[in-house]
Amino acid sequence: MQITAKTFGMFQNQEVTEYTLTNTNGVSLSAITYGAIVTKIMTPDKNGQIADITLNVESLEDMVAHRPFYGAAIGRVAGRITDGQFELDGQSYQLDVNEKGNQLHGGPSGLDTKLWSAETKSEDDAASILFTLTSLEGENGYPGNLEVQVEYRLTEKNEWIIQYTAKTDKPTLFNPTNHIYFNLTGDIKQPILDHTLQLASTKYGTLADRNLPTGKLEDSKGTAFDFSEPKRLREAVLSDDSQIKPASGLDHPFVLDQKDQPVQAILSEINSGRRVTMTTNEESVVIFTHNKVMDAYTIKGEPAQPYAGLTLETQALPDAINHPGFGNIELRPEETYHSQTTYRFDTI
Ligand code: G6D
């Protein structure tokens, strides 16, 4: 498979490289060494028309200045940690906070703000980029020196496979994700309200003020959060549900059923015929439907409108360290962290 590389820009006097992996079906994935950010995913529609199905800002300057998280490797801990505080092994920690007194997406200098090193590999049926980063003890307030790797692999079966691995020299927290936004129309001026979503999920996490998890999981059956059967996103995003209105859309974690479920999510769009099938070994997926206009920067010359895209951020449940029953995001020296998520692109 083909791999190309080009200079994307300069960050702190160092070159940022963009790599593009292309298979023989016209599917390609581009990503840069700044934040391991996916800058483009090009796929054909039902008529063979190839377009970018993701949201991203064009310039490195806008990514650095505005940090929209589009397509970025997020960590050490995705989502919010209440007041940036947690306890681990009887010791209390205060993390650096960066949103309304909480820590969001790993803090002010999270993994998406770093320059990763990268190496590429091309095989007959796949091509990959292996990003590597050392997050030093104390960065954003976390204990332990953390060695992180994230591999983006594109296959001839039109799969984007994300594999995170990590090691730490002291007990710490780790709950990474990728903040990709999909818009299968290939036109960011078209909202995702008529995309269809199906989820292998019967429970979702509720949010309180400051978009913080309440720590409660509610049954989704029969509610706006029920995607057990294929449903258009507008039926959820524009509903009067008391959990939807405050966020003006979805910004919630969905607990995923994995046992005997071949896939965890299917997203499709009728006019283009494009479909994304997601499988993951993570316990949940946060779906954010880009609920307001982002006019501090432009995408393809336009401010990104509400509902311009939706994320499928696979991860452990947000703020898990502060909520019993939300899973374990502790990482210890004797362990190796591993997670895998696959997005497969085809047409219906
Ligand atoms: C908003 O609440 C949302 C987050 O979930 C999202 O990740 C971020 O925007 C980009 O803060």
PDB file of N, CA, C and O in Angstrom, residues 234-287:
ATOM      1  N   ARG A 234     -31.420  13.157  14.222  1.00  0.00           N
ATOM      2  CA  ARG A 234     -32.308  14.301  14.568  1.00  0.00           C
ATOM      3  C   ARG A 234     -33.336  13.915  15.627  1.00  0.00           C
ATOM      4  O   ARG A 234     -33.739  14.744  16.451  1.00  0.00           O
ATOM      5  N   GLU A 235     -33.721  12.628  15.648  1.00  0.00           N
ATOM      6  CA  GLU A 235     -34.742  12.202  16.625  1.00  0.00           C
ATOM      7  C   GLU A 235     -34.200  12.277  18.054  1.00  0.00           C
ATOM      8  O   GLU A 235     -34.953  12.360  19.009  1.00  0.00           O
ATOM      9  N   ALA A 236     -32.874  12.245  18.169  1.00  0.00           N
ATOM     10  CA  ALA A 236     -32.285  12.384  19.515  1.00  0.00           C
ATOM     11  C   ALA A 236     -31.871  13.831  19.754  1.00  0.00           C
ATOM     12  O   ALA A 236     -32.271  14.474  20.711  1.00  0.00           O
ATOM     13  N   VAL A 237     -31.108  14.366  18.809  1.00  0.00           N
ATOM     14  CA  VAL A 237     -30.433  15.659  19.004  1.00  0.00           C
ATOM     15  C   VAL A 237     -31.427  16.799  19.171  1.00  0.00           C
ATOM     16  O   VAL A 237     -31.177  17.747  19.905  1.00  0.00           O
ATOM     17  N   LEU A 238     -32.598  16.692  18.489  1.00  0.00           N
ATOM     18  CA  LEU A 238     -33.595  17.790  18.549  1.00  0.00           C
ATOM     19  C   LEU A 238     -34.741  17.440  19.494  1.00  0.00           C
ATOM     20  O   LEU A 238     -35.782  18.094  19.492  1.00  0.00           O
ATOM     21  N   SER A 239     -34.537  16.416  20.330  1.00  0.00           N
ATOM     22  CA  SER A 239     -35.644  16.012  21.210  1.00  0.00           C
ATOM     23  C   SER A 239     -35.722  16.916  22.439  1.00  0.00           C
ATOM     24  O   SER A 239     -34.798  17.693  22.720  1.00  0.00           O
ATOM     25  N   ASP A 240     -36.835  16.802  23.169  1.00  0.00           N
ATOM     26  CA  ASP A 240     -37.022  17.618  24.387  1.00  0.00           C
ATOM     27  C   ASP A 240     -36.503  16.908  25.629  1.00  0.00           C
ATOM     28  O   ASP A 240     -36.737  17.350  26.748  1.00  0.00           O
ATOM     29  N   ASP A 241     -35.798  15.815  25.436  1.00  0.00           N
ATOM     30  CA  ASP A 241     -35.302  15.041  26.583  1.00  0.00           C
ATOM     31  C   ASP A 241     -34.509  15.965  27.521  1.00  0.00           C
ATOM     32  O   ASP A 241     -33.702  16.787  27.060  1.00  0.00           O
ATOM     33  N   SER A 242     -34.735  15.819  28.816  1.00  0.00           N
ATOM     34  CA  SER A 242     -34.107  16.733  29.794  1.00  0.00           C
ATOM     35  C   SER A 242     -32.586  16.599  29.826  1.00  0.00           C
ATOM     36  O   SER A 242     -31.893  17.469  30.338  1.00  0.00           O
ATOM     37  N   GLN A 243     -32.062  15.498  29.256  1.00  0.00           N
ATOM     38  CA  GLN A 243     -30.614  15.354  29.185  1.00  0.00           C
ATOM     39  C   GLN A 243     -30.049  15.906  27.885  1.00  0.00           C
ATOM     40  O   GLN A 243     -28.858  16.119  27.750  1.00  0.00           O
ATOM     41  N   ILE A 244     -30.938  16.121  26.894  1.00  0.00           N
ATOM     42  CA  ILE A 244     -30.477  16.611  25.587  1.00  0.00           C
ATOM     43  C   ILE A 244     -30.459  18.145  25.564  1.00  0.00           C
ATOM     44  O   ILE A 244     -29.511  18.782  25.110  1.00  0.00           O
ATOM     45  N   LYS A 245     -31.537  18.739  26.129  1.00  0.00           N
ATOM     46  CA  LYS A 245     -31.717  20.205  26.012  1.00  0.00           C
ATOM     47  C   LYS A 245     -30.516  20.978  26.546  1.00  0.00           C
ATOM     48  O   LYS A 245     -30.000  21.847  25.868  1.00  0.00           O
ATOM     49  N   PRO A 246     -30.005  20.673  27.772  1.00  0.00           N
ATOM     50  CA  PRO A 246     -28.896  21.501  28.305  1.00  0.00           C
ATOM     51  C   PRO A 246     -27.658  21.498  27.400  1.00  0.00           C
ATOM     52  O   PRO A 246     -26.964  22.495  27.282  1.00  0.00           O
ATOM     53  N   ALA A 247     -27.423  20.353  26.734  1.00  0.00           N
ATOM     54  CA  ALA A 247     -26.220  20.266  25.873  1.00  0.00           C
ATOM     55  C   ALA A 247     -26.547  20.650  24.431  1.00  0.00           C
ATOM     56  O   ALA A 247     -25.666  20.704  23.587  1.00  0.00           O
ATOM     57  N   SER A 248     -27.853  20.888  24.177  1.00  0.00           N
ATOM     58  CA  SER A 248     -28.344  21.132  22.795  1.00  0.00           C
ATOM     59  C   SER A 248     -27.986  19.989  21.847  1.00  0.00           C
ATOM     60  O   SER A 248     -27.765  20.208  20.650  1.00  0.00           O
ATOM     61  N   GLY A 249     -27.869  18.798  22.402  1.00  0.00           N
ATOM     62  CA  GLY A 249     -27.571  17.627  21.555  1.00  0.00           C
ATOM     63  C   GLY A 249     -26.961  16.524  22.406  1.00  0.00           C
ATOM     64  O   GLY A 249     -27.100  16.515  23.638  1.00  0.00           O
ATOM     65  N   LEU A 250     -26.273  15.611  21.749  1.00  0.00           N
ATOM     66  CA  LEU A 250     -25.588  14.529  22.465  1.00  0.00           C
ATOM     67  C   LEU A 250     -24.185  14.979  22.843  1.00  0.00           C
ATOM     68  O   LEU A 250     -23.525  15.677  22.088  1.00  0.00           O
ATOM     69  N   ASP A 251     -23.781  14.612  24.062  1.00  0.00           N
ATOM     70  CA  ASP A 251     -22.412  14.809  24.544  1.00  0.00           C
ATOM     71  C   ASP A 251     -22.163  13.763  25.629  1.00  0.00           C
ATOM     72  O   ASP A 251     -21.457  13.997  26.590  1.00  0.00           O
ATOM     73  N   HIS A 252     -22.753  12.599  25.422  1.00  0.00           N
ATOM     74  CA  HIS A 252     -22.923  11.595  26.464  1.00  0.00           C
ATOM     75  C   HIS A 252     -22.148  10.297  26.192  1.00  0.00           C
ATOM     76  O   HIS A 252     -21.948   9.924  25.044  1.00  0.00           O
ATOM     77  N   PRO A 253     -21.792   9.612  27.284  1.00  0.00           N
ATOM     78  CA  PRO A 253     -21.175   8.286  27.138  1.00  0.00           C
ATOM     79  C   PRO A 253     -22.255   7.214  27.047  1.00  0.00           C
ATOM     80  O   PRO A 253     -23.266   7.274  27.752  1.00  0.00           O
ATOM     81  N   PHE A 254     -22.058   6.256  26.151  1.00  0.00           N
ATOM     82  CA  PHE A 254     -22.961   5.110  26.006  1.00  0.00           C
ATOM     83  C   PHE A 254     -22.196   3.848  26.400  1.00  0.00           C
ATOM     84  O   PHE A 254     -21.092   3.610  25.868  1.00  0.00           O
ATOM     85  N   VAL A 255     -22.739   3.082  27.330  1.00  0.00           N
ATOM     86  CA  VAL A 255     -22.098   1.818  27.715  1.00  0.00           C
ATOM     87  C   VAL A 255     -22.308   0.815  26.575  1.00  0.00           C
ATOM     88  O   VAL A 255     -23.432   0.703  26.054  1.00  0.00           O
ATOM     89  N   LEU A 256     -21.245   0.154  26.147  1.00  0.00           N
ATOM     90  CA  LEU A 256     -21.345  -0.753  24.985  1.00  0.00           C
ATOM     91  C   LEU A 256     -21.484  -2.200  25.454  1.00  0.00           C
ATOM     92  O   LEU A 256     -20.775  -2.640  26.352  1.00  0.00           O
ATOM     93  N   ASP A 257     -22.414  -2.917  24.790  1.00  0.00           N
ATOM     94  CA  ASP A 257     -22.517  -4.369  25.004  1.00  0.00           C
ATOM     95  C   ASP A 257     -21.502  -5.010  24.071  1.00  0.00           C
ATOM     96  O   ASP A 257     -21.487  -4.712  22.879  1.00  0.00           O
ATOM     97  N   GLN A 258     -20.639  -5.826  24.605  1.00  0.00           N
ATOM     98  CA  GLN A 258     -19.637  -6.419  23.703  1.00  0.00           C
ATOM     99  C   GLN A 258     -19.829  -7.928  23.516  1.00  0.00           C
ATOM    100  O   GLN A 258     -19.579  -8.450  22.455  1.00  0.00           O
ATOM    101  N   LYS A 259     -20.328  -8.558  24.634  1.00  0.00           N
ATOM    102  CA  LYS A 259     -20.425 -10.023  24.493  1.00  0.00           C
ATOM    103  C   LYS A 259     -21.366 -10.349  23.333  1.00  0.00           C
ATOM    104  O   LYS A 259     -22.409  -9.707  23.164  1.00  0.00           O
ATOM    105  N   ASP A 260     -20.989 -11.262  22.506  1.00  0.00           N
ATOM    106  CA  ASP A 260     -21.691 -11.755  21.308  1.00  0.00           C
ATOM    107  C   ASP A 260     -22.263 -10.614  20.452  1.00  0.00           C
ATOM    108  O   ASP A 260     -23.285 -10.766  19.806  1.00  0.00           O
ATOM    109  N   GLN A 261     -21.605  -9.441  20.477  1.00  0.00           N
ATOM    110  CA  GLN A 261     -22.018  -8.386  19.549  1.00  0.00           C
ATOM    111  C   GLN A 261     -20.892  -8.236  18.521  1.00  0.00           C
ATOM    112  O   GLN A 261     -19.802  -7.800  18.879  1.00  0.00           O
ATOM    113  N   PRO A 262     -21.138  -8.588  17.244  1.00  0.00           N
ATOM    114  CA  PRO A 262     -20.042  -8.501  16.263  1.00  0.00           C
ATOM    115  C   PRO A 262     -19.550  -7.068  16.076  1.00  0.00           C
ATOM    116  O   PRO A 262     -18.380  -6.828  15.859  1.00  0.00           O
ATOM    117  N   VAL A 263     -20.495  -6.082  16.161  1.00  0.00           N
ATOM    118  CA  VAL A 263     -20.074  -4.678  16.041  1.00  0.00           C
ATOM    119  C   VAL A 263     -20.748  -3.889  17.153  1.00  0.00           C
ATOM    120  O   VAL A 263     -21.804  -4.272  17.662  1.00  0.00           O
ATOM    121  N   GLN A 264     -20.164  -2.735  17.498  1.00  0.00           N
ATOM    122  CA  GLN A 264     -20.735  -1.913  18.549  1.00  0.00           C
ATOM    123  C   GLN A 264     -21.493  -0.703  18.003  1.00  0.00           C
ATOM    124  O   GLN A 264     -22.373  -0.168  18.697  1.00  0.00           O
ATOM    125  N   ALA A 265     -21.148  -0.279  16.790  1.00  0.00           N
ATOM    126  CA  ALA A 265     -21.870   0.889  16.250  1.00  0.00           C
ATOM    127  C   ALA A 265     -21.871   0.830  14.727  1.00  0.00           C
ATOM    128  O   ALA A 265     -20.900   0.361  14.106  1.00  0.00           O
ATOM    129  N   ILE A 266     -22.984   1.298  14.140  1.00  0.00           N
ATOM    130  CA  ILE A 266     -23.066   1.449  12.679  1.00  0.00           C
ATOM    131  C   ILE A 266     -23.640   2.831  12.396  1.00  0.00           C
ATOM    132  O   ILE A 266     -24.713   3.188  12.911  1.00  0.00           O
ATOM    133  N   LEU A 267     -22.879   3.628  11.653  1.00  0.00           N
ATOM    134  CA  LEU A 267     -23.313   4.986  11.276  1.00  0.00           C
ATOM    135  C   LEU A 267     -23.431   5.004   9.758  1.00  0.00           C
ATOM    136  O   LEU A 267     -22.523   4.528   9.060  1.00  0.00           O
ATOM    137  N   SER A 268     -24.551   5.520   9.243  1.00  0.00           N
ATOM    138  CA  SER A 268     -24.695   5.551   7.773  1.00  0.00           C
ATOM    139  C   SER A 268     -25.410   6.822   7.341  1.00  0.00           C
ATOM    140  O   SER A 268     -26.042   7.510   8.169  1.00  0.00           O
ATOM    141  N   GLU A 269     -25.305   7.131   6.033  1.00  0.00           N
ATOM    142  CA  GLU A 269     -25.941   8.336   5.495  1.00  0.00           C
ATOM    143  C   GLU A 269     -26.527   7.974   4.142  1.00  0.00           C
ATOM    144  O   GLU A 269     -25.792   7.528   3.234  1.00  0.00           O
ATOM    145  N   ILE A 270     -27.840   8.157   3.977  1.00  0.00           N
ATOM    146  CA  ILE A 270     -28.567   7.565   2.853  1.00  0.00           C
ATOM    147  C   ILE A 270     -28.164   8.152   1.504  1.00  0.00           C
ATOM    148  O   ILE A 270     -27.999   7.413   0.532  1.00  0.00           O
ATOM    149  N   ASN A 271     -27.952   9.465   1.412  1.00  0.00           N
ATOM    150  CA  ASN A 271     -27.724  10.058   0.073  1.00  0.00           C
ATOM    151  C   ASN A 271     -26.360   9.653  -0.495  1.00  0.00           C
ATOM    152  O   ASN A 271     -26.249   9.349  -1.684  1.00  0.00           O
ATOM    153  N   SER A 272     -25.354   9.636   0.365  1.00  0.00           N
ATOM    154  CA  SER A 272     -24.021   9.232  -0.138  1.00  0.00           C
ATOM    155  C   SER A 272     -23.893   7.712  -0.164  1.00  0.00           C
ATOM    156  O   SER A 272     -23.048   7.165  -0.890  1.00  0.00           O
ATOM    157  N   GLY A 273     -24.714   7.059   0.674  1.00  0.00           N
ATOM    158  CA  GLY A 273     -24.599   5.603   0.801  1.00  0.00           C
ATOM    159  C   GLY A 273     -23.423   5.175   1.658  1.00  0.00           C
ATOM    160  O   GLY A 273     -23.154   3.987   1.813  1.00  0.00           O
ATOM    161  N   ARG A 274     -22.685   6.140   2.239  1.00  0.00           N
ATOM    162  CA  ARG A 274     -21.528   5.780   3.048  1.00  0.00           C
ATOM    163  C   ARG A 274     -21.957   5.187   4.397  1.00  0.00           C
ATOM    164  O   ARG A 274     -23.008   5.571   4.957  1.00  0.00           O
ATOM    165  N   ARG A 275     -21.107   4.268   4.898  1.00  0.00           N
ATOM    166  CA  ARG A 275     -21.365   3.628   6.198  1.00  0.00           C
ATOM    167  C   ARG A 275     -20.044   3.420   6.927  1.00  0.00           C
ATOM    168  O   ARG A 275     -19.026   3.133   6.292  1.00  0.00           O
ATOM    169  N   VAL A 276     -20.077   3.644   8.251  1.00  0.00           N
ATOM    170  CA  VAL A 276     -18.919   3.346   9.114  1.00  0.00           C
ATOM    171  C   VAL A 276     -19.373   2.303  10.126  1.00  0.00           C
ATOM    172  O   VAL A 276     -20.397   2.505  10.795  1.00  0.00           O
ATOM    173  N   THR A 277     -18.634   1.209  10.203  1.00  0.00           N
ATOM    174  CA  THR A 277     -18.943   0.165  11.184  1.00  0.00           C
ATOM    175  C   THR A 277     -17.831   0.162  12.223  1.00  0.00           C
ATOM    176  O   THR A 277     -16.652   0.060  11.858  1.00  0.00           O
ATOM    177  N   MET A 278     -18.209   0.321  13.507  1.00  0.00           N
ATOM    178  CA  MET A 278     -17.204   0.449  14.573  1.00  0.00           C
ATOM    179  C   MET A 278     -17.207  -0.789  15.460  1.00  0.00           C
ATOM    180  O   MET A 278     -18.277  -1.245  15.899  1.00  0.00           O
ATOM    181  N   THR A 279     -16.013  -1.325  15.701  1.00  0.00           N
ATOM    182  CA  THR A 279     -15.871  -2.375  16.720  1.00  0.00           C
ATOM    183  C   THR A 279     -14.774  -1.906  17.674  1.00  0.00           C
ATOM    184  O   THR A 279     -13.816  -1.227  17.257  1.00  0.00           O
ATOM    185  N   THR A 280     -14.927  -2.226  18.966  1.00  0.00           N
ATOM    186  CA  THR A 280     -13.942  -1.768  19.936  1.00  0.00           C
ATOM    187  C   THR A 280     -13.905  -2.718  21.124  1.00  0.00           C
ATOM    188  O   THR A 280     -14.899  -3.401  21.399  1.00  0.00           O
ATOM    189  N   ASN A 281     -12.770  -2.737  21.815  1.00  0.00           N
ATOM    190  CA  ASN A 281     -12.696  -3.477  23.084  1.00  0.00           C
ATOM    191  C   ASN A 281     -12.846  -2.528  24.265  1.00  0.00           C
ATOM    192  O   ASN A 281     -12.630  -2.926  25.410  1.00  0.00           O
ATOM    193  N   GLU A 282     -13.218  -1.282  23.993  1.00  0.00           N
ATOM    194  CA  GLU A 282     -13.450  -0.316  25.074  1.00  0.00           C
ATOM    195  C   GLU A 282     -14.879  -0.479  25.601  1.00  0.00           C
ATOM    196  O   GLU A 282     -15.779  -0.928  24.892  1.00  0.00           O
ATOM    197  N   GLU A 283     -15.074  -0.076  26.877  1.00  0.00           N
ATOM    198  CA  GLU A 283     -16.394  -0.311  27.498  1.00  0.00           C
ATOM    199  C   GLU A 283     -17.448   0.680  27.031  1.00  0.00           C
ATOM    200  O   GLU A 283     -18.643   0.442  27.204  1.00  0.00           O
ATOM    201  N   SER A 284     -17.033   1.853  26.532  1.00  0.00           N
ATOM    202  CA  SER A 284     -18.066   2.848  26.204  1.00  0.00           C
ATOM    203  C   SER A 284     -17.627   3.680  25.010  1.00  0.00           C
ATOM    204  O   SER A 284     -16.478   3.584  24.547  1.00  0.00           O
ATOM    205  N   VAL A 285     -18.583   4.486  24.529  1.00  0.00           N
ATOM    206  CA  VAL A 285     -18.282   5.421  23.444  1.00  0.00           C
ATOM    207  C   VAL A 285     -18.985   6.742  23.774  1.00  0.00           C
ATOM    208  O   VAL A 285     -20.169   6.746  24.146  1.00  0.00           O
ATOM    209  N   VAL A 286     -18.221   7.835  23.722  1.00  0.00           N
ATOM    210  CA  VAL A 286     -18.824   9.165  23.927  1.00  0.00           C
ATOM    211  C   VAL A 286     -19.220   9.700  22.554  1.00  0.00           C
ATOM    212  O   VAL A 286     -18.408   9.701  21.621  1.00  0.00           O
ATOM    213  N   ILE A 287     -20.486  10.096  22.440  1.00  0.00           N
ATOM    214  CA  ILE A 287     -20.975  10.658  21.173  1.00  0.00           C
ATOM    215  C   ILE A 287     -21.284  12.133  21.421  1.00  0.00           C
ATOM    216  O   ILE A 287     -22.109  12.470  22.271  1.00  0.00           O
TER     217      ILE A 287
END
